[in-house]
């Protein structure tokens, strides 16, 4: 309606204008530009008498002016060589955007915004686009959406330093805004910020839900489109700049300012910033089944917030990252949402972030969950684990903890893993640890998880009476026998490969032998089985391995080691994994290390033998503790027996 | 302790409701409904910590734990237009931790609520209201059916006031149509939790469509209503965890299922199962002969299903996929030939059948098809000839009608085509085209 009025207004003016005079004006502008009389051109539209007369002709010549004057001069070459001409063309474009045929110029600008070669050109076209979008008003939201899409596409195509996708450390993060490409990207975002300000103001004034409309309209309208656009902008590439930690009291970086601006606008357009969380499960858990025969296509949903192309899940996750971690929750955000609901919905989004390739996004996913975990008042109920998303989240998290080349990510990951497990009720904690121990392959992580279980039992021993089911009796024994005290390939296990896990298991055995002499947990009942399945084969394996490595060392010393080189290669590959983890990785596919000399071989063997020796020391200590405690237990019968007596 | 105006909703005095204004009618919202209301939350000392009144109404799905417990409980008892106070003990609100900074630890909250309206939950893929759910009996379990998983449910369908079917069903999710379960019910089931009972209103496109159902006496374009209780469901197959051998075994199982549906002439489900088989197959078809064999058989079977359901273009695509893996596959060549013949690509069809004969000289069926093809090509050429000839004749006739009669002029016929000329020209055009084609 508004658009029709506008068009009508323009038509009336066009009718009033004399085509001959309009052509003359066009000629005059061109001549003035040729004569470099830029102020003369400005005067044509700035001086009160001239402006009124000349503006009337603009509807007739706007598109000619655009094609003949603006477009050819809004280029980087003109900007460098004759900046005044560029500025003049820029001003003219903004002016003619008020009078030009709306759809025609909009189409032109969409194309040129997408193709703009620099921030100056981008800015010039965006200023004109702003005028057009304001003229468009609430009608034809699809056209507005296309315009915004061309802006978004341009931002996505900007060149970025490669390391942003590969991850960077805190020191690099501090300097990130000094990078030329990043500076340019941020300049583009800031320009978009200037572009959207008056439009948002208008939306908030005009696009208000009428009193008789009880429910939110989730269809295609200007307000929703802009909400989606702002959230889209928070995704890639801006999200790649967010690996730097947000600390209070520090200078506000440009990245922060840009993120805050778009987050605020998105929240204002949405009204309730948590509203989209109601749709997250629907988006992440159930895939929309497309069916052309029923008209179900990617873009056919009447709820725009359910369409991935309009509202990518990773960008939505970044929006909530900004709200929670970036502390951008508006004061008007409803305070009646249940913390558990917020947590579960955020886990869906965090999982999306953890699954992305780029470490900055994974980092944000971890920070997001870390924050939400601090908001939980009560333990997360065990029933929540029926949601598949927890399992998927742990899979993604363990991949990062075990194999990410970024040290900071691994560290943050293990912290989040711990907090996440601890956030559940006892039964939930048990189930998570047990499942992870059964499914994960990473040895260090398995050792860590087994240690966590030991800590939980330790706490329960100190505090709980009676002991919870999951920390004693059958469930405790199951955990120890099936998940903790395990030699993966029995006597043939590669002890060095599994040393982290074995050390942890031996420590746990030693701990319970010493601390649970009363057998509150059921450790002593399980001990014979632990000995049969774990300790005895481990002793044999230790003897075999030690003998093997010593013999190998001897052969190397005598120069007869060719037959063992495969083993050496395997050990070196293990070493290579460690190097990869420390961020000093060779390129992908470079699995084989070059042959090494005798001296290096001997060094590797010496370290292997040291590793085995420390494992043996731990084994002996565990056995010693068991014997010692068993003796004490024989002298002082357990409480249960004492009571019977 | 509740005073005389307060209703104890939780049974332990934790959630007390005091009606300020009675609502309309008797209906209250069901679990799962999207509720729209205004609220103002205060601490017991009267400090307002949150209010929607100056904002747009607050919307949330009821009974799903999205809001604090007391809110879910209280709102579920409200009628349209009702206003009430809701006093919530900490264990029904933010508990011992509170929600800093607005809500202190162990805070009792008082909400003033005004119910505006509610609507059912839209489960339709396009959010166009074609599948609308109302939860009659919620469940605290969180497992729902997913593709391929076993489902056990009780369904009862009504049209108007008439119950047209009521039965227990057991099937693998995604294959409901094999036992007559309409698509709308299957879509809804995916979002139900074990133990949940829901009422599902289904528009015709997800029910019996434009044909209706003779068996249930449901006219075309009719909306129906189902009450569904999800009794149990299995876990979905975790594809990413499968080794190559396991993937192959699973794929074979789906192929078997596909074949069973094929035998029952349920082409749509057969295609669905074969496609599932295809997606499960390991990616090592280049190196693993067995995988390649299953892949070829699957594509070939899908092609046949498409042929049976008269989707010859899709069938042709599947044949192409087979031939990409095995260029001398006689079945695929023969089927592609049939498809080409049906979609009037006679030359391509002829080529396919000729290749079959080349590979299997004694193949009589292919020899027959070659004859048919040649005949069709001839017929088609004749048709084209006629068409062009008629076209030119008509054009010439039109020209004659339109043009005013002129005086006889010897030169007037120069350069103009007679009907015979037009025919000859059409024939020449065809010949030229054929030359180019050859």
mmCIF file of C-alpha atoms in Angstrom, chain A residues 213-389:
data_model
loop_
_atom_site.group_PDB
_atom_site.id
_atom_site.type_symbol
_atom_site.label_atom_id
_atom_site.label_comp_id
_atom_site.label_asym_id
_atom_site.label_seq_id
_atom_site.Cartn_x
_atom_site.Cartn_y
_atom_site.Cartn_z
ATOM 1 C CA UNK A 213 -3.425 -10.342 16.739
ATOM 2 C CA UNK A 214 -2.804 -12.700 19.634
ATOM 3 C CA UNK A 215 -0.137 -14.831 18.049
ATOM 4 C CA UNK A 216 3.176 -13.942 16.497
ATOM 5 C CA UNK A 217 3.270 -13.879 12.710
ATOM 6 C CA UNK A 218 6.171 -16.077 11.689
ATOM 7 C CA UNK A 219 5.624 -15.610 7.990
ATOM 8 C CA UNK A 220 7.573 -13.583 5.512
ATOM 9 C CA UNK A 221 7.388 -9.969 6.652
ATOM 10 C CA UNK A 222 9.881 -7.150 6.956
ATOM 11 C CA UNK A 223 10.418 -7.516 10.664
ATOM 12 C CA UNK A 224 11.100 -11.255 10.488
ATOM 13 C CA UNK A 225 13.337 -10.845 7.473
ATOM 14 C CA UNK A 226 15.468 -8.310 9.251
ATOM 15 C CA UNK A 227 15.605 -10.482 12.381
ATOM 16 C CA UNK A 228 16.885 -13.347 10.233
ATOM 17 C CA UNK A 229 19.322 -11.024 8.457
ATOM 18 C CA UNK A 230 20.862 -9.771 11.689
ATOM 19 C CA UNK A 231 21.245 -13.302 12.982
ATOM 20 C CA UNK A 232 22.706 -14.412 9.649
ATOM 21 C CA UNK A 233 25.307 -11.680 9.975
ATOM 22 C CA UNK A 234 26.400 -13.118 13.310
ATOM 23 C CA UNK A 235 27.354 -16.376 11.608
ATOM 24 C CA UNK A 236 30.305 -16.813 9.297
ATOM 25 C CA UNK A 237 32.491 -14.854 8.563
ATOM 26 C CA UNK A 238 32.018 -12.659 11.646
ATOM 27 C CA UNK A 239 31.888 -15.698 13.910
ATOM 28 C CA UNK A 240 35.400 -16.640 12.844
ATOM 29 C CA UNK A 241 36.691 -13.551 14.610
ATOM 30 C CA UNK A 242 35.211 -14.521 17.945
ATOM 31 C CA UNK A 243 37.838 -16.858 19.278
ATOM 32 C CA UNK A 244 39.240 -14.154 21.538
ATOM 33 C CA UNK A 245 37.869 -14.466 25.027
ATOM 34 C CA UNK A 246 35.433 -11.860 26.233
ATOM 35 C CA UNK A 247 36.708 -10.359 29.443
ATOM 36 C CA UNK A 248 35.081 -7.569 31.359
ATOM 37 C CA UNK A 249 36.993 -4.345 31.702
ATOM 38 C CA UNK A 250 38.938 -4.806 28.505
ATOM 39 C CA UNK A 251 38.721 -2.432 25.606
ATOM 40 C CA UNK A 252 35.687 -3.131 23.455
ATOM 41 C CA UNK A 253 36.984 -4.433 20.206
ATOM 42 C CA UNK A 254 35.346 -3.648 16.870
ATOM 43 C CA UNK A 255 34.253 -7.277 16.652
ATOM 44 C CA UNK A 256 32.452 -6.952 19.958
ATOM 45 C CA UNK A 257 30.818 -3.712 18.949
ATOM 46 C CA UNK A 258 29.606 -5.103 15.663
ATOM 47 C CA UNK A 259 28.311 -8.287 17.316
ATOM 48 C CA UNK A 260 26.573 -6.317 20.024
ATOM 49 C CA UNK A 261 24.889 -4.059 17.495
ATOM 50 C CA UNK A 262 23.434 -6.871 15.427
ATOM 51 C CA UNK A 263 22.475 -8.887 18.494
ATOM 52 C CA UNK A 264 20.582 -5.942 19.904
ATOM 53 C CA UNK A 265 18.753 -5.355 16.637
ATOM 54 C CA UNK A 266 17.877 -9.037 16.266
ATOM 55 C CA UNK A 267 16.514 -9.096 19.820
ATOM 56 C CA UNK A 268 14.437 -5.991 19.174
ATOM 57 C CA UNK A 269 12.970 -7.426 16.005
ATOM 58 C CA UNK A 270 12.189 -10.723 17.741
ATOM 59 C CA UNK A 271 10.684 -9.180 20.854
ATOM 60 C CA UNK A 272 11.297 -12.232 22.995
ATOM 61 C CA UNK A 273 14.933 -13.199 22.353
ATOM 62 C CA UNK A 274 14.292 -16.732 23.625
ATOM 63 C CA UNK A 275 11.425 -17.306 21.214
ATOM 64 C CA UNK A 276 13.627 -19.032 18.655
ATOM 65 C CA UNK A 277 14.750 -21.544 21.256
ATOM 66 C CA UNK A 278 11.234 -22.974 21.104
ATOM 67 C CA UNK A 279 11.976 -23.906 17.497
ATOM 68 C CA UNK A 280 15.510 -25.189 17.972
ATOM 69 C CA UNK A 281 14.513 -28.736 18.822
ATOM 70 C CA UNK A 282 12.188 -28.827 15.846
ATOM 71 C CA UNK A 283 15.031 -27.645 13.629
ATOM 72 C CA UNK A 284 17.860 -29.743 15.005
ATOM 73 C CA UNK A 285 16.079 -32.932 15.993
ATOM 74 C CA UNK A 286 13.634 -33.534 13.196
ATOM 75 C CA UNK A 287 14.580 -33.143 9.606
ATOM 76 C CA UNK A 288 11.857 -31.656 7.436
ATOM 77 C CA UNK A 289 10.866 -34.278 4.920
ATOM 78 C CA UNK A 290 10.717 -32.624 1.545
ATOM 79 C CA UNK A 291 7.956 -33.819 -0.733
ATOM 80 C CA UNK A 292 7.361 -32.055 -4.017
ATOM 81 C CA UNK A 293 4.017 -33.792 -4.509
ATOM 82 C CA UNK A 294 2.705 -32.053 -1.396
ATOM 83 C CA UNK A 295 4.459 -28.778 -2.056
ATOM 84 C CA UNK A 296 7.020 -29.266 0.705
ATOM 85 C CA UNK A 297 10.233 -27.658 -0.451
ATOM 86 C CA UNK A 298 13.259 -26.232 1.303
ATOM 87 C CA UNK A 299 11.756 -22.752 1.305
ATOM 88 C CA UNK A 300 8.058 -23.541 1.489
ATOM 89 C CA UNK A 301 7.583 -23.386 5.250
ATOM 90 C CA UNK A 302 5.261 -20.642 6.365
ATOM 91 C CA UNK A 303 7.443 -20.142 9.408
ATOM 92 C CA UNK A 304 10.553 -18.372 8.134
ATOM 93 C CA UNK A 305 12.472 -19.228 11.274
ATOM 94 C CA UNK A 306 12.363 -22.895 10.323
ATOM 95 C CA UNK A 307 14.199 -22.434 7.032
ATOM 96 C CA UNK A 308 17.929 -23.095 7.175
ATOM 97 C CA UNK A 309 18.762 -20.780 4.313
ATOM 98 C CA UNK A 310 17.041 -17.871 6.012
ATOM 99 C CA UNK A 311 18.224 -18.665 9.500
ATOM 100 C CA UNK A 312 21.284 -20.931 9.533
ATOM 101 C CA UNK A 313 21.553 -22.901 12.757
ATOM 102 C CA UNK A 314 25.217 -22.028 13.275
ATOM 103 C CA UNK A 315 24.354 -18.327 13.069
ATOM 104 C CA UNK A 316 21.472 -18.822 15.475
ATOM 105 C CA UNK A 317 23.906 -20.484 17.857
ATOM 106 C CA UNK A 318 26.182 -17.464 17.540
ATOM 107 C CA UNK A 319 23.258 -15.185 18.371
ATOM 108 C CA UNK A 320 22.710 -17.037 21.623
ATOM 109 C CA UNK A 321 26.462 -17.060 22.199
ATOM 110 C CA UNK A 322 26.359 -13.308 22.022
ATOM 111 C CA UNK A 323 23.280 -13.088 24.275
ATOM 112 C CA UNK A 324 24.675 -15.331 26.988
ATOM 113 C CA UNK A 325 28.462 -15.303 26.778
ATOM 114 C CA UNK A 326 28.609 -11.761 25.430
ATOM 115 C CA UNK A 327 26.145 -10.650 28.093
ATOM 116 C CA UNK A 328 23.753 -9.078 25.604
ATOM 117 C CA UNK A 329 20.448 -10.251 27.044
ATOM 118 C CA UNK A 330 18.123 -7.251 26.914
ATOM 119 C CA UNK A 331 16.637 -6.231 30.275
ATOM 120 C CA UNK A 332 13.195 -6.951 28.823
ATOM 121 C CA UNK A 333 13.965 -10.625 28.165
ATOM 122 C CA UNK A 334 11.309 -12.807 29.831
ATOM 123 C CA UNK A 335 12.419 -14.239 33.148
ATOM 124 C CA UNK A 336 10.093 -17.171 33.273
ATOM 125 C CA UNK A 337 11.916 -19.671 31.083
ATOM 126 C CA UNK A 338 13.033 -22.836 32.867
ATOM 127 C CA UNK A 339 16.828 -23.130 33.138
ATOM 128 C CA UNK A 340 16.654 -26.782 32.062
ATOM 129 C CA UNK A 341 14.816 -25.840 28.873
ATOM 130 C CA UNK A 342 17.387 -23.155 28.081
ATOM 131 C CA UNK A 343 20.170 -25.653 28.719
ATOM 132 C CA UNK A 344 18.703 -28.418 26.566
ATOM 133 C CA UNK A 345 17.961 -26.062 23.688
ATOM 134 C CA UNK A 346 21.420 -24.581 23.855
ATOM 135 C CA UNK A 347 22.972 -28.048 23.767
ATOM 136 C CA UNK A 348 21.351 -28.541 20.351
ATOM 137 C CA UNK A 349 22.945 -25.322 19.136
ATOM 138 C CA UNK A 350 26.295 -25.964 20.789
ATOM 139 C CA UNK A 351 26.430 -29.327 19.095
ATOM 140 C CA UNK A 352 25.945 -27.595 15.766
ATOM 141 C CA UNK A 353 28.892 -25.315 16.551
ATOM 142 C CA UNK A 354 31.134 -28.133 17.748
ATOM 143 C CA UNK A 355 30.509 -29.989 14.512
ATOM 144 C CA UNK A 356 31.742 -27.092 12.366
ATOM 145 C CA UNK A 357 35.217 -27.354 10.917
ATOM 146 C CA UNK A 358 36.525 -24.024 12.179
ATOM 147 C CA UNK A 359 38.023 -23.935 15.671
ATOM 148 C CA UNK A 360 36.638 -20.438 16.403
ATOM 149 C CA UNK A 361 33.114 -21.782 16.024
ATOM 150 C CA UNK A 362 33.920 -24.815 18.157
ATOM 151 C CA UNK A 363 35.366 -22.471 20.750
ATOM 152 C CA UNK A 364 32.116 -20.477 20.814
ATOM 153 C CA UNK A 365 30.115 -23.699 21.169
ATOM 154 C CA UNK A 366 32.152 -24.680 24.204
ATOM 155 C CA UNK A 367 31.865 -21.238 25.773
ATOM 156 C CA UNK A 368 28.118 -21.262 25.223
ATOM 157 C CA UNK A 369 27.614 -24.564 27.021
ATOM 158 C CA UNK A 370 30.068 -23.561 29.713
ATOM 159 C CA UNK A 371 27.948 -20.497 30.413
ATOM 160 C CA UNK A 372 24.649 -22.348 30.453
ATOM 161 C CA UNK A 373 26.049 -24.921 32.850
ATOM 162 C CA UNK A 374 26.639 -22.155 35.380
ATOM 163 C CA UNK A 375 22.990 -21.109 35.234
ATOM 164 C CA UNK A 376 21.583 -24.503 36.228
ATOM 165 C CA UNK A 377 20.303 -24.409 39.772
ATOM 166 C CA UNK A 378 19.234 -28.028 40.106
ATOM 167 C CA UNK A 379 20.993 -31.105 38.727
ATOM 168 C CA UNK A 380 19.898 -32.077 35.231
ATOM 169 C CA UNK A 381 17.474 -34.999 35.557
ATOM 170 C CA UNK A 382 18.584 -38.385 34.348
ATOM 171 C CA UNK A 383 15.580 -38.490 31.983
ATOM 172 C CA UNK A 384 17.120 -35.715 29.918
ATOM 173 C CA UNK A 385 19.661 -38.227 28.649
ATOM 174 C CA UNK A 386 16.912 -39.833 26.599
ATOM 175 C CA UNK A 387 17.431 -36.932 24.227
ATOM 176 C CA UNK A 388 19.775 -38.052 21.517
ATOM 177 C CA UNK A 389 21.421 -34.666 21.440
#
